[in-house]
Short mmCIF file of C-alpha atoms in Angstrom, two decimals:
data_model
loop_
_atom_site.label_atom_id
_atom_site.label_comp_id
_atom_site.label_asym_id
_atom_site.label_seq_id
_atom_site.Cartn_x
_atom_site.Cartn_y
_atom_site.Cartn_z
CA MET S 1 69.28 -134.22 253.03
CA ARG S 2 67.98 -133.58 249.55
CA ARG S 3 67.80 -130.17 247.96
CA GLY S 4 64.40 -128.59 248.53
CA GLU S 5 63.43 -130.95 251.34
CA THR S 6 61.10 -129.32 253.89
CA LEU S 7 61.77 -130.00 257.55
CA ARG S 8 60.65 -128.71 260.90
CA PRO S 9 63.42 -126.87 262.76
CA PHE S 10 63.11 -129.27 265.68
CA PRO S 11 61.68 -132.81 265.56
CA LYS S 12 59.76 -131.94 268.71
CA PRO S 13 59.50 -128.92 271.06
CA GLN S 14 62.68 -128.29 272.99
CA LEU S 15 64.91 -125.64 274.53
CA ALA S 16 66.97 -123.77 271.92
CA GLU S 17 69.56 -121.21 273.01
CA LEU S 18 70.30 -118.25 270.73
CA MET S 19 73.39 -116.12 271.29
CA GLY S 20 72.52 -112.69 269.94
CA ALA S 21 74.69 -109.66 269.24
CA THR S 22 74.08 -106.52 271.28
CA ARG S 23 72.05 -103.82 269.51
CA ASP S 24 70.86 -106.50 267.08
CA ALA S 25 67.36 -107.99 267.15
CA GLY S 26 68.32 -110.74 264.73
CA ALA S 27 68.05 -113.53 267.29
CA ALA S 28 64.49 -112.51 268.14
CA GLY S 29 63.49 -112.51 264.47
CA PHE S 30 65.13 -115.90 263.97
CA ALA S 31 63.00 -117.27 266.81
CA LEU S 32 59.76 -115.65 265.64
CA ALA S 33 60.23 -117.10 262.16
CA GLN S 34 59.86 -120.57 263.67
CA ILE S 35 56.75 -120.02 265.82
CA PRO S 36 53.27 -120.99 264.52
CA ALA S 37 51.38 -117.95 263.27
CA GLY S 38 48.64 -116.28 265.27
CA LYS S 39 49.08 -118.21 268.52
CA PRO S 40 49.85 -116.83 272.01
CA VAL S 41 53.51 -116.25 272.85
CA LEU S 42 55.04 -115.47 276.25
CA TRP S 43 58.04 -113.12 275.94
CA VAL S 44 60.05 -112.46 279.11
CA GLN S 45 63.01 -110.05 279.41
CA ASP S 46 65.25 -109.04 282.26
CA ARG S 47 65.68 -105.34 282.98
CA MET S 48 69.01 -105.02 281.14
CA CYS S 49 67.65 -106.60 277.96
CA ALA S 50 64.63 -104.31 278.01
CA GLU S 51 66.87 -101.26 278.42
CA GLU S 52 69.57 -102.25 275.93
CA MET S 53 67.53 -104.10 273.29
CA GLY S 54 64.10 -102.50 273.68
CA ARG S 55 60.70 -104.05 274.29
CA PRO S 56 58.88 -106.24 271.74
CA TYR S 57 57.12 -104.07 269.13
CA GLY S 58 53.71 -105.45 268.21
CA GLN S 59 53.53 -104.24 264.62
CA GLY S 60 57.02 -105.53 263.94
CA LEU S 61 56.08 -108.96 265.26
CA GLU S 62 53.23 -109.16 262.78
CA ARG S 63 55.78 -109.34 259.98
CA PHE S 64 56.49 -112.86 261.20
CA GLY S 65 52.84 -113.85 261.46
CA ALA S 66 52.56 -113.12 265.18
CA ASP S 67 49.36 -111.64 266.61
CA ARG S 68 50.33 -108.65 268.75
CA HIS S 69 47.10 -109.03 270.71
CA LYS S 70 48.21 -112.52 271.76
CA LEU S 71 51.66 -111.44 272.92
CA ILE S 72 52.21 -111.67 276.68
CA ALA S 73 55.19 -109.40 277.42
CA VAL S 74 56.84 -109.56 280.85
CA CYS S 75 59.79 -107.57 282.19
CA ALA S 76 61.52 -109.11 285.22
CA SER S 77 64.07 -107.39 287.41
CA ASP S 78 66.71 -110.08 286.98
CA ALA S 79 67.54 -113.46 285.46
CA ALA S 80 65.98 -115.38 288.33
CA GLY S 81 62.69 -113.62 287.64
CA VAL S 82 62.92 -114.41 283.93
CA LEU S 83 63.52 -118.10 284.60
CA TRP S 84 60.64 -118.26 287.08
CA ALA S 85 58.23 -116.60 284.62
CA MET S 86 59.34 -118.91 281.81
CA GLU S 87 58.74 -122.00 283.92
CA GLU S 88 55.34 -120.71 284.99
CA GLY S 89 54.45 -120.01 281.36
CA LEU S 90 55.28 -123.57 280.40
CA LYS S 91 52.35 -124.68 282.54
CA CYS S 92 49.97 -123.08 280.03
CA SER S 93 49.23 -125.45 277.16
CA ALA S 94 47.68 -122.64 275.05
CA LEU S 95 51.08 -121.06 274.38
CA ALA S 96 52.81 -121.64 271.05
CA ALA S 97 56.21 -120.75 272.49
CA VAL S 98 58.07 -119.12 275.35
CA ILE S 99 60.85 -116.62 274.60
CA GLY S 100 63.22 -115.49 277.34
CA GLU S 101 65.94 -112.82 277.08
CA ILE S 102 68.77 -112.71 279.60
CA TRP S 103 71.76 -110.37 279.70
CA GLY S 104 75.27 -111.58 280.58
CA ASP S 105 76.17 -114.63 282.64
CA PRO S 106 74.12 -114.38 285.85
CA ALA S 107 74.60 -117.03 288.52
CA ALA S 108 70.92 -117.96 288.33
CA LEU S 109 71.37 -119.17 284.76
CA ASP S 110 73.33 -122.33 285.50
CA PHE S 111 73.15 -125.81 284.00
CA THR S 112 70.42 -126.85 286.42
CA ALA S 113 68.20 -123.92 285.38
CA THR S 114 68.55 -124.76 281.69
CA LYS S 115 67.92 -128.43 282.43
CA ARG S 116 64.65 -127.53 284.12
CA LEU S 117 63.57 -125.49 281.10
CA ALA S 118 64.57 -128.25 278.68
CA MET S 119 62.66 -130.90 280.60
CA ARG S 120 59.54 -128.76 280.98
CA SER S 121 59.58 -127.83 277.29
CA GLU S 122 59.74 -131.46 276.22
CA ARG S 123 57.17 -132.57 278.76
CA THR S 124 54.61 -129.88 277.89
CA GLY S 125 55.26 -129.75 274.14
CA ILE S 126 55.96 -126.00 274.11
CA GLN S 127 58.96 -124.64 272.20
CA VAL S 128 61.35 -122.49 274.27
CA PHE S 129 63.85 -119.97 272.93
CA LEU S 130 66.40 -118.62 275.41
CA ILE S 131 68.05 -115.54 273.87
CA ARG S 132 71.26 -114.34 275.50
CA PHE S 133 73.21 -111.14 275.00
CA ALA S 134 76.76 -110.24 276.09
CA ALA S 135 77.15 -113.82 277.30
CA GLY S 136 79.81 -116.50 277.22
CA SER S 137 79.29 -120.09 276.10
CA SER S 138 78.73 -121.53 279.57
CA LEU S 139 77.35 -125.01 280.20
CA SER S 140 73.77 -125.43 279.06
CA ALA S 141 71.23 -128.22 278.69
CA ALA S 142 69.76 -126.59 275.56
CA ARG S 143 69.22 -129.18 272.83
CA SER S 144 70.62 -126.77 270.24
CA ARG S 145 72.78 -123.67 270.61
CA TRP S 146 73.09 -121.00 267.93
CA ARG S 147 74.94 -117.74 267.29
CA VAL S 148 72.63 -115.50 265.29
CA THR S 149 73.23 -112.06 263.75
CA SER S 150 71.29 -110.02 261.22
CA SER S 151 72.38 -109.97 257.57
CA ILE S 152 71.47 -107.69 254.67
CA SER S 153 67.86 -108.31 253.71
CA ALA S 154 66.97 -109.99 250.45
CA PRO S 155 66.11 -107.73 247.47
CA HIS S 156 62.54 -106.45 247.51
CA PRO S 157 60.60 -107.96 244.57
CA TYR S 158 58.84 -104.67 243.68
CA ASP S 159 60.92 -101.82 245.10
CA PRO S 160 64.74 -101.95 244.90
CA GLN S 161 64.96 -99.15 247.48
CA ALA S 162 62.90 -101.02 250.08
CA PRO S 163 64.11 -103.81 252.38
CA GLY S 164 63.12 -107.33 251.40
CA VAL S 165 62.61 -110.37 253.56
CA PRO S 166 64.87 -110.55 256.62
CA ARG S 167 67.97 -112.72 256.57
CA TRP S 168 70.36 -113.89 259.26
CA ARG S 169 73.75 -115.48 259.69
CA ALA S 170 73.08 -118.56 261.81
CA GLU S 171 75.79 -120.74 263.29
CA LEU S 172 74.77 -123.96 265.02
CA PHE S 173 77.74 -124.57 267.32
CA ARG S 174 76.31 -127.28 269.53
CA ALA S 175 73.39 -129.69 269.20
CA ARG S 176 72.34 -133.09 270.38
CA ASP S 177 71.03 -134.48 267.08
CA SER S 178 72.62 -132.30 264.37
CA ARG S 179 76.04 -131.45 263.01
CA PRO S 180 77.43 -127.98 263.69
CA GLY S 181 77.28 -125.68 260.69
CA LEU S 182 77.00 -122.15 259.36
CA TRP S 183 74.03 -121.01 257.28
CA GLU S 184 72.41 -118.00 255.73
CA ALA S 185 68.81 -118.00 256.96
CA GLY S 186 65.85 -116.26 255.36
CA TYR S 187 62.17 -116.04 256.22
CA ASP S 188 59.55 -117.02 253.65
CA ALA S 189 56.42 -115.23 254.91
CA LYS S 190 54.01 -116.81 252.42
CA ALA S 191 55.05 -120.33 253.38
CA HIS S 192 55.64 -119.48 257.06
CA ARG S 193 59.05 -121.03 256.71
CA LEU S 194 62.65 -120.48 257.71
CA ASP S 195 65.05 -121.41 254.88
CA LEU S 196 68.68 -122.24 255.63
CA SER S 197 71.37 -122.39 252.95
CA SER S 198 75.13 -122.59 253.22
CA PRO S 199 77.03 -119.34 252.50
CA LEU S 200 80.06 -121.34 251.34
CA ARG S 201 81.12 -120.72 247.75
CA ASP S 202 82.98 -123.99 247.13
CA PRO S 203 80.40 -126.35 245.51
CA ALA S 204 82.26 -129.36 246.92
CA LEU S 205 81.72 -128.05 250.45
CA GLU S 206 78.33 -126.44 250.06
CA GLU S 207 75.40 -127.84 252.04
CA PRO S 208 72.00 -128.14 250.33
CA PRO S 209 69.41 -125.65 251.62
CA LEU S 210 67.29 -126.75 254.55
CA ARG S 211 63.70 -125.54 254.53
CA TYR S 212 62.18 -125.31 257.98
CA SER S 213 58.39 -125.11 258.07
CA ARG S 214 56.60 -123.86 261.15
CA ALA S 215 55.27 -126.30 263.65
CA GLY S 216 51.53 -126.54 264.08
#
């Protein structure tokens, strides 16, 4: 890939699995940075995620171009309920994306469940992000699997005391069509784009930055 080349994060809608750190909303921000602005989003959490990570905050979502009035937030009692709601949501073609949050390694979240989500996502053309907390790397049919944590924000262009654009440490540890790698990710709000660049300091090993524009 050439330096400065602009790419979509996924050639087509698919199931992406994000392993997030507890008490860290970085994985959610990483997902939101890749969703088309202003379109409806279904966000489903199980009870533990809602209690430990908190519910989606509308004004915070707007930082990533989301319309809080078009957010459909659902809290299910368990993982089975989350998976059911996600599959039902994928029947609605008006959605830009479906986000699901599941805590731990529940029996309901097996390979078959992820396969169903992956197939429905690709069939309906709706991007799916499955965010997991306090979870192991069990078998999954997700087309890409990431470990995502928050990093120090970029410097603010006008106020050195204020936080700048959000940044993340993003490790792609398994994917069907891409090589594994580790990147520093940042959100470009004006361009509605997620930029990935290698944090490696050795120029011989450094990857050129990947610029991911939003779909849609």
